[in-house]
CSV table of N, CA and C in Angstrom, one decimal:
chain,number,residue,atom,x,y,z
A,399,MET,N,-2.7,25.7,0.1
A,399,MET,CA,-2.2,24.3,0.1
A,399,MET,C,-3.0,23.5,1.1
A,400,LYS,N,-3.6,22.4,0.6
A,400,LYS,CA,-4.5,21.5,1.4
A,400,LYS,C,-3.6,20.3,1.7
A,401,THR,N,-3.8,19.8,2.9
A,401,THR,CA,-3.1,18.6,3.3
A,401,THR,C,-4.0,17.6,4.0
A,402,PHE,N,-3.8,16.3,3.7
A,402,PHE,CA,-4.4,15.2,4.5
A,402,PHE,C,-3.3,14.4,5.0
A,403,LYS,N,-3.4,14.1,6.3
A,403,LYS,CA,-2.3,13.3,7.0
A,403,LYS,C,-2.9,12.3,7.9
A,404,ASN,N,-2.3,11.1,7.9
A,404,ASN,CA,-2.5,10.1,9.0
A,404,ASN,C,-1.2,9.4,9.3
A,405,ASN,N,-1.2,8.3,10.0
A,405,ASN,CA,0.0,7.7,10.5
A,405,ASN,C,0.8,7.1,9.3
A,406,ARG,N,0.2,6.8,8.2
A,406,ARG,CA,0.9,6.1,7.1
A,406,ARG,C,1.2,7.0,5.9
A,407,ILE,N,0.4,8.0,5.6
A,407,ILE,CA,0.5,8.7,4.4
A,407,ILE,C,0.2,10.2,4.6
A,408,THR,N,0.8,11.0,3.8
A,408,THR,CA,0.5,12.4,3.7
A,408,THR,C,0.3,12.8,2.3
A,409,LEU,N,-0.9,13.5,2.1
A,409,LEU,CA,-1.2,14.0,0.7
A,409,LEU,C,-1.3,15.5,0.8
A,410,THR,N,-0.6,16.1,-0.1
A,410,THR,CA,-0.5,17.6,-0.2
A,410,THR,C,-0.9,18.1,-1.6
A,411,ASN,N,-1.9,19.0,-1.6
A,411,ASN,CA,-2.3,19.6,-2.8
A,411,ASN,C,-1.8,21.0,-2.9
A,412,ASP,N,-1.0,21.3,-3.9
A,412,ASP,CA,-0.4,22.7,-4.1
A,412,ASP,C,-1.1,23.4,-5.2
A,413,GLY,N,-2.2,22.9,-5.8
A,413,GLY,CA,-2.8,23.5,-6.9
A,413,GLY,C,-2.5,23.0,-8.2
A,414,THR,N,-1.3,22.4,-8.4
A,414,THR,CA,-0.9,21.8,-9.6
A,414,THR,C,-0.7,20.3,-9.5
A,415,TYR,N,0.0,19.9,-8.4
A,415,TYR,CA,0.3,18.5,-8.2
A,415,TYR,C,-0.3,18.0,-6.9
A,416,LEU,N,-0.5,16.7,-6.8
A,416,LEU,CA,-0.8,16.0,-5.6
A,416,LEU,C,0.4,15.3,-5.2
A,417,ARG,N,1.0,15.7,-4.1
A,417,ARG,CA,2.2,15.0,-3.6
A,417,ARG,C,1.9,14.0,-2.6
A,418,ILE,N,2.4,12.8,-2.7
A,418,ILE,CA,2.2,11.7,-1.8
A,418,ILE,C,3.4,11.3,-1.1
A,419,SER,N,3.4,11.4,0.2
A,419,SER,CA,4.5,11.0,1.1
A,419,SER,C,4.1,9.8,1.9
A,420,GLU,N,4.8,8.7,1.7
A,420,GLU,CA,4.4,7.5,2.5
A,420,GLU,C,5.4,7.3,3.6
A,421,SER,N,4.9,6.8,4.8
A,421,SER,CA,5.8,6.6,5.9
A,421,SER,C,6.7,5.4,5.6
A,422,LEU,N,8.0,5.6,5.8
A,422,LEU,CA,8.9,4.5,5.5
A,422,LEU,C,8.9,3.4,6.6
A,423,PHE,N,8.3,3.7,7.7
A,423,PHE,CA,8.2,2.8,8.9
A,423,PHE,C,7.6,1.4,8.4
A,424,TYR,N,6.5,1.5,7.8
A,424,TYR,CA,5.8,0.2,7.4
A,424,TYR,C,6.5,-0.5,6.3
A,425,LYS,N,7.2,0.2,5.4
A,425,LYS,CA,8.0,-0.5,4.4
A,425,LYS,C,9.2,-1.2,5.0
A,426,VAL,N,9.9,-0.5,5.9
A,426,VAL,CA,11.0,-1.1,6.5
A,426,VAL,C,10.6,-2.3,7.4
A,427,VAL,N,9.5,-2.2,8.1
A,427,VAL,CA,9.1,-3.3,9.0
A,427,VAL,C,8.7,-4.5,8.1
A,428,ASN,N,8.0,-4.3,7.0
A,428,ASN,CA,7.7,-5.4,6.1
A,428,ASN,C,8.9,-6.1,5.5
A,429,ILE,N,9.9,-5.3,5.2
A,429,ILE,CA,11.2,-5.9,4.6
A,429,ILE,C,11.9,-6.6,5.7
A,430,ILE,N,12.0,-6.1,6.9
A,430,ILE,CA,12.7,-6.8,8.0
A,430,ILE,C,12.0,-8.0,8.3
A,431,LEU,N,10.7,-8.0,8.5
A,431,LEU,CA,9.9,-9.2,8.8
A,431,LEU,C,10.1,-10.2,7.7
A,432,GLY,N,10.2,-9.7,6.4
A,432,GLY,CA,10.4,-10.6,5.3
A,432,GLY,C,11.7,-11.4,5.4
A,433,PHE,N,12.7,-10.7,5.8
A,433,PHE,CA,14.0,-11.4,5.9
A,433,PHE,C,14.0,-12.4,7.0
A,434,PHE,N,13.3,-12.1,8.2
A,434,PHE,CA,13.2,-13.0,9.3
A,434,PHE,C,12.3,-14.2,8.8
A,435,GLY,N,11.3,-14.0,8.1
A,435,GLY,CA,10.4,-15.0,7.6
A,435,GLY,C,11.2,-16.0,6.6
A,436,ILE,N,12.0,-15.4,5.8
A,436,ILE,CA,12.8,-16.2,4.9
A,436,ILE,C,13.8,-17.1,5.7
A,437,ILE,N,14.5,-16.5,6.6
A,437,ILE,CA,15.4,-17.2,7.5
A,437,ILE,C,14.7,-18.4,8.2
A,438,PHE,N,13.5,-18.0,8.8
A,438,PHE,CA,12.7,-19.1,9.5
A,438,PHE,C,12.4,-20.2,8.5
A,439,SER,N,11.9,-19.9,7.3
A,439,SER,CA,11.5,-20.9,6.4
A,439,SER,C,12.7,-21.8,5.9
A,440,ILE,N,13.8,-21.1,5.6
A,440,ILE,CA,15.0,-21.9,5.2
A,440,ILE,C,15.5,-22.8,6.3
A,441,THR,N,15.6,-22.3,7.5
A,441,THR,CA,16.1,-23.2,8.6
A,441,THR,C,15.1,-24.4,8.8
A,442,ASN,N,13.8,-24.1,8.7
A,442,ASN,CA,12.9,-25.2,8.9
A,442,ASN,C,12.9,-26.2,7.7
A,443,LEU,N,13.2,-25.7,6.5
A,443,LEU,CA,13.3,-26.6,5.4
A,443,LEU,C,14.6,-27.4,5.5
A,444,TYR,N,15.7,-26.8,6.1
A,444,TYR,CA,16.9,-27.5,6.3
A,444,TYR,C,16.6,-28.7,7.3
A,445,ASN,N,15.9,-28.4,8.3
A,445,ASN,CA,15.6,-29.4,9.3
A,445,ASN,C,14.7,-30.5,8.7
A,446,GLN,N,13.9,-30.2,7.7
A,446,GLN,CA,13.0,-31.2,7.0
A,446,GLN,C,13.8,-31.8,5.8
A,447,ASP,N,15.1,-31.5,5.7
A,447,ASP,CA,15.9,-32.0,4.5
A,447,ASP,C,15.3,-31.6,3.2
A,448,PHE,N,14.7,-30.4,3.2
A,448,PHE,CA,14.2,-29.8,1.9
A,448,PHE,C,13.2,-30.7,1.2
A,449,GLN,N,12.5,-31.5,1.9
A,449,GLN,CA,11.5,-32.4,1.3
A,449,GLN,C,10.2,-31.7,1.0
A,450,LEU,N,9.6,-32.2,-0.1
A,450,LEU,CA,8.3,-31.7,-0.5
A,450,LEU,C,7.1,-32.4,0.1
A,451,SER,N,7.3,-33.0,1.3
A,451,SER,CA,6.2,-33.7,1.9
A,451,SER,C,6.0,-33.2,3.3
A,452,GLY,N,4.9,-33.4,3.9
A,452,GLY,CA,4.6,-33.0,5.2
A,452,GLY,C,4.7,-31.5,5.4
A,453,PHE,N,5.4,-31.0,6.4
A,453,PHE,CA,5.5,-29.6,6.7
A,453,PHE,C,6.5,-28.9,5.7
A,454,GLY,N,7.2,-29.6,4.9
A,454,GLY,CA,8.1,-29.0,3.9
A,454,GLY,C,7.3,-28.2,2.9
A,455,ILE,N,6.2,-28.6,2.4
A,455,ILE,CA,5.3,-27.8,1.5
A,455,ILE,C,4.9,-26.5,2.2
A,456,PHE,N,4.5,-26.6,3.4
A,456,PHE,CA,4.1,-25.5,4.2
A,456,PHE,C,5.2,-24.4,4.3
A,457,TYR,N,6.5,-24.9,4.6
A,457,TYR,CA,7.6,-24.0,4.7
A,457,TYR,C,7.9,-23.4,3.3
A,458,TYR,N,7.8,-24.1,2.2
A,458,TYR,CA,8.0,-23.6,0.9
A,458,TYR,C,7.0,-22.5,0.6
A,459,LEU,N,5.7,-22.7,1.0
A,459,LEU,CA,4.7,-21.7,0.8
A,459,LEU,C,5.0,-20.4,1.6
A,460,ILE,N,5.4,-20.6,2.8
A,460,ILE,CA,5.8,-19.4,3.7
A,460,ILE,C,7.0,-18.7,3.0
A,461,LEU,N,8.0,-19.4,2.5
A,461,LEU,CA,9.1,-18.8,1.8
A,461,LEU,C,8.6,-18.0,0.6
A,462,ALA,N,7.8,-18.6,-0.2
A,462,ALA,CA,7.2,-17.9,-1.4
A,462,ALA,C,6.5,-16.6,-1.0
A,463,LEU,N,5.7,-16.7,0.1
A,463,LEU,CA,4.9,-15.5,0.5
A,463,LEU,C,5.8,-14.4,1.0
A,464,TRP,N,6.9,-14.7,1.8
A,464,TRP,CA,7.8,-13.7,2.2
A,464,TRP,C,8.6,-13.1,1.1
A,465,LEU,N,9.0,-13.9,0.1
A,465,LEU,CA,9.7,-13.4,-1.1
A,465,LEU,C,8.8,-12.4,-1.9
A,466,TYR,N,7.5,-12.8,-2.0
A,466,TYR,CA,6.5,-11.9,-2.7
A,466,TYR,C,6.4,-10.6,-2.0
A,467,ILE,N,6.3,-10.6,-0.6
A,467,ILE,CA,6.1,-9.4,0.1
A,467,ILE,C,7.3,-8.5,0.0
A,468,ILE,N,8.5,-9.1,0.1
A,468,ILE,CA,9.7,-8.2,-0.1
A,468,ILE,C,9.8,-7.6,-1.5
A,469,ILE,N,9.5,-8.5,-2.5
A,469,ILE,CA,9.6,-7.9,-3.9
A,469,ILE,C,8.5,-6.9,-4.1
A,470,ALA,N,7.3,-7.1,-3.5
A,470,ALA,CA,6.3,-6.0,-3.7
A,470,ALA,C,6.7,-4.7,-3.0
A,471,GLU,N,7.3,-4.8,-1.8
A,471,GLU,CA,7.7,-3.6,-1.1
A,471,GLU,C,8.9,-2.9,-1.9
A,472,LEU,N,9.8,-3.7,-2.5
A,472,LEU,CA,10.9,-3.0,-3.2
A,472,LEU,C,10.5,-2.5,-4.5
A,473,THR,N,9.5,-3.0,-5.1
A,473,THR,CA,9.1,-2.5,-6.5
A,473,THR,C,7.8,-1.7,-6.4
A,474,ALA,N,7.4,-1.2,-5.3
A,474,ALA,CA,6.2,-0.4,-5.1
A,474,ALA,C,6.3,0.9,-5.9
A,475,ASP,N,5.2,1.4,-6.3
A,475,ASP,CA,5.1,2.6,-7.1
A,475,ASP,C,5.7,3.7,-6.3
A,476,THR,N,6.7,4.4,-6.8
A,476,THR,CA,7.4,5.4,-6.1
A,476,THR,C,7.1,6.8,-6.7
A,477,ASN,N,6.1,6.9,-7.6
A,477,ASN,CA,5.8,8.2,-8.2
A,477,ASN,C,5.1,9.0,-7.1
A,478,ASN,N,5.7,10.0,-6.6
A,478,ASN,CA,5.2,10.7,-5.5
A,478,ASN,C,4.5,12.0,-5.9
A,479,GLU,N,4.5,12.3,-7.2
A,479,GLU,CA,3.8,13.5,-7.7
A,479,GLU,C,2.8,13.1,-8.8
A,480,ILE,N,1.6,13.5,-8.7
A,480,ILE,CA,0.6,13.3,-9.7
A,480,ILE,C,0.0,14.6,-10.1
A,481,ARG,N,0.0,15.0,-11.3
A,481,ARG,CA,-0.6,16.2,-11.8
A,481,ARG,C,-2.1,16.1,-11.6
A,482,LEU,N,-2.7,17.1,-11.0
A,482,LEU,CA,-4.1,17.1,-10.7
A,482,LEU,C,-5.0,17.0,-11.9
A,483,SER,N,-4.5,17.5,-13.0
A,483,SER,CA,-5.3,17.4,-14.3
A,483,SER,C,-5.3,16.0,-14.8
A,484,GLU,N,-4.4,15.2,-14.4
A,484,GLU,CA,-4.3,13.8,-14.9
A,484,GLU,C,-5.2,12.8,-14.1
A,485,ILE,N,-5.6,13.2,-12.9
A,485,ILE,CA,-6.4,12.4,-12.1
A,485,ILE,C,-7.8,12.2,-12.7
A,486,LYS,N,-8.2,11.0,-13.1
A,486,LYS,CA,-9.5,10.7,-13.7
A,486,LYS,C,-10.5,10.4,-12.7
A,487,LYS,N,-10.1,9.6,-11.7
A,487,LYS,CA,-11.1,9.1,-10.7
A,487,LYS,C,-10.4,8.7,-9.4
A,488,VAL,N,-11.1,8.9,-8.3
A,488,VAL,CA,-10.7,8.4,-7.0
A,488,VAL,C,-11.7,7.4,-6.6
A,489,ASN,N,-11.2,6.1,-6.4
A,489,ASN,CA,-12.1,5.0,-6.0
A,489,ASN,C,-12.1,4.8,-4.5
A,490,PHE,N,-13.3,4.7,-3.9
A,490,PHE,CA,-13.4,4.4,-2.5
A,490,PHE,C,-14.2,3.1,-2.5
A,491,LYS,N,-13.6,2.0,-2.1
A,491,LYS,CA,-14.2,0.7,-2.1
A,491,LYS,C,-14.4,0.3,-0.6
A,492,GLU,N,-15.7,0.3,-0.2
A,492,GLU,CA,-16.0,0.0,1.2
A,492,GLU,C,-16.0,-1.5,1.4
A,493,ARG,N,-15.3,-1.9,2.5
A,493,ARG,CA,-15.4,-3.3,2.9
A,493,ARG,C,-16.2,-3.4,4.2
A,494,LYS,N,-17.4,-3.8,4.1
A,494,LYS,CA,-18.3,-3.8,5.2
A,494,LYS,C,-17.9,-4.7,6.3
A,495,LEU,N,-17.4,-5.9,5.9
A,495,LEU,CA,-17.0,-6.9,6.9
A,495,LEU,C,-15.9,-6.5,7.7
A,496,LEU,N,-14.9,-5.8,7.1
A,496,LEU,CA,-13.7,-5.4,7.9
A,496,LEU,C,-13.8,-4.0,8.4
A,497,GLN,N,-14.9,-3.3,8.1
A,497,GLN,CA,-15.2,-1.9,8.6
A,497,GLN,C,-14.1,-0.9,8.1
A,498,ASN,N,-13.6,-1.1,6.9
A,498,ASN,CA,-12.6,-0.1,6.4
A,498,ASN,C,-12.9,0.2,4.9
A,499,VAL,N,-12.1,1.1,4.4
A,499,VAL,CA,-12.3,1.5,3.0
A,499,VAL,C,-10.9,1.5,2.3
A,500,ALA,N,-10.9,0.9,1.1
A,500,ALA,CA,-9.7,0.8,0.2
A,500,ALA,C,-9.8,2.0,-0.7
A,501,VAL,N,-8.7,2.8,-0.8
A,501,VAL,CA,-8.7,4.0,-1.6
A,501,VAL,C,-7.7,3.9,-2.7
A,502,SER,N,-8.0,4.2,-4.0
A,502,SER,CA,-7.1,4.2,-5.1
A,502,SER,C,-7.4,5.4,-6.0
A,503,ILE,N,-6.3,5.8,-6.7
A,503,ILE,CA,-6.4,6.9,-7.7
A,503,ILE,C,-6.2,6.3,-9.1
A,504,LEU,N,-7.0,6.7,-10.0
A,504,LEU,CA,-6.8,6.3,-11.4
A,504,LEU,C,-6.3,7.6,-12.2
A,505,TYR,N,-5.1,7.5,-12.7
A,505,TYR,CA,-4.5,8.6,-13.5
A,505,TYR,C,-3.7,8.0,-14.6
A,506,GLN,N,-3.6,8.6,-15.7
A,506,GLN,CA,-2.9,8.2,-16.9
A,506,GLN,C,-3.0,6.7,-17.2
A,507,ASP,N,-4.2,6.2,-17.1
A,507,ASP,CA,-4.5,4.8,-17.2
A,507,ASP,C,-3.7,3.9,-16.3
A,508,LYS,N,-3.3,4.5,-15.2
A,508,LYS,CA,-2.6,3.7,-14.1
A,508,LYS,C,-3.4,3.8,-12.9
A,509,LYS,N,-3.2,2.8,-12.0
A,509,LYS,CA,-4.0,2.8,-10.7
A,509,LYS,C,-3.0,2.8,-9.6
A,510,ARG,N,-3.1,3.8,-8.8
A,510,ARG,CA,-2.2,4.0,-7.6
A,510,ARG,C,-3.0,3.7,-6.3
A,511,LYS,N,-2.7,2.7,-5.6
A,511,LYS,CA,-3.4,2.3,-4.4
A,511,LYS,C,-2.8,3.2,-3.3
A,512,LEU,N,-3.7,3.9,-2.6
A,512,LEU,CA,-3.2,4.7,-1.5
A,512,LEU,C,-3.2,3.9,-0.2
A,513,GLY,N,-4.0,2.9,-0.1
A,513,GLY,CA,-4.1,2.1,1.1
A,513,GLY,C,-5.5,1.8,1.6
A,514,VAL,N,-5.5,1.2,2.7
A,514,VAL,CA,-6.8,0.9,3.4
A,514,VAL,C,-6.9,1.8,4.6
A,515,PHE,N,-8.1,2.5,4.7
A,515,PHE,CA,-8.2,3.5,5.8
A,515,PHE,C,-9.5,3.2,6.6
A,516,THR,N,-9.5,3.7,7.8
A,516,THR,CA,-10.6,3.6,8.7
A,516,THR,C,-11.8,4.5,8.1
A,517,SER,N,-13.0,4.3,8.5
A,517,SER,CA,-14.1,5.0,8.0
A,517,SER,C,-13.9,6.5,8.2
A,518,GLU,N,-13.3,6.9,9.4
A,518,GLU,CA,-13.1,8.4,9.7
A,518,GLU,C,-12.1,9.0,8.7
A,519,ASP,N,-11.0,8.3,8.5
A,519,ASP,CA,-10.0,8.7,7.6
A,519,ASP,C,-10.5,8.8,6.1
A,520,ALA,N,-11.3,7.8,5.8
A,520,ALA,CA,-11.9,7.8,4.4
A,520,ALA,C,-12.8,9.0,4.2
A,521,TYR,N,-13.6,9.3,5.3
A,521,TYR,CA,-14.5,10.5,5.2
A,521,TYR,C,-13.6,11.8,5.0
A,522,ASP,N,-12.5,11.9,5.7
A,522,ASP,CA,-11.7,13.1,5.6
A,522,ASP,C,-11.0,13.1,4.2
A,523,LEU,N,-10.7,11.9,3.7
A,523,LEU,CA,-10.1,11.8,2.3
A,523,LEU,C,-11.1,12.2,1.2
A,524,ARG,N,-12.4,11.8,1.4
A,524,ARG,CA,-13.4,12.2,0.5
A,524,ARG,C,-13.6,13.7,0.5
A,525,ARG,N,-13.6,14.3,1.7
A,525,ARG,CA,-13.6,15.8,1.7
A,525,ARG,C,-12.4,16.4,1.1
A,526,PHE,N,-11.2,15.9,1.3
A,526,PHE,CA,-10.0,16.4,0.7
A,526,PHE,C,-10.1,16.4,-0.8
A,527,PHE,N,-10.5,15.3,-1.4
A,527,PHE,CA,-10.6,15.2,-2.8
A,527,PHE,C,-11.8,16.0,-3.4
A,528,LYS,N,-12.8,16.2,-2.6
A,528,LYS,CA,-13.9,17.0,-3.0
A,528,LYS,C,-13.5,18.5,-3.1
A,529,THR,N,-12.7,18.9,-2.1
A,529,THR,CA,-12.2,20.3,-2.2
A,529,THR,C,-11.2,20.5,-3.4
A,530,ILE,N,-10.4,19.5,-3.7
A,530,ILE,CA,-9.5,19.5,-4.9
A,530,ILE,C,-10.4,19.7,-6.1
A,531,GLN,N,-11.4,18.8,-6.2
A,531,GLN,CA,-12.3,18.9,-7.4
A,531,GLN,C,-13.0,20.2,-7.5
A,532,ASP,N,-13.5,20.8,-6.4
A,532,ASP,CA,-14.1,22.1,-6.5
A,532,ASP,C,-13.2,23.2,-6.9
A,533,GLU,N,-11.9,23.1,-6.4
A,533,GLU,CA,-11.0,24.2,-6.8
A,533,GLU,C,-10.5,24.1,-8.2
A,534,SER,N,-10.6,22.9,-8.8
A,534,SER,CA,-10.1,22.8,-10.2
A,534,SER,C,-11.2,23.2,-11.2
A,535,HIS,N,-12.4,23.3,-10.8
A,535,HIS,CA,-13.5,23.8,-11.7
A,535,HIS,C,-13.7,25.2,-11.6
């Protein structure tokens, strides 16, 4: 059983399935911050008499952003098991400006984003998926 672990995600390979365990801390923090952002936006819109001029537009945009974040967190992909034979490709997209790497898995014509990792974690993830690929052949 091979395992990759960092502070946000744990990937475990048992030979048949790739199990993904995500930390609930970040999900809970985003939802709580979202509710505070919504309360902040609504109270400021109330003080602006819900007008669409001046800072009112700004607060409507903030409200829409926080609603989007909460909906995205609540509807996130919760499929925590992926059959190794269904994995078609693992994408590593390097972002040179931000010095990090976005990682996603393509399986069953679906794309599962694992997240954005530091260069060191991305290197360890590449090795992890390379060993999975070597074991399956």
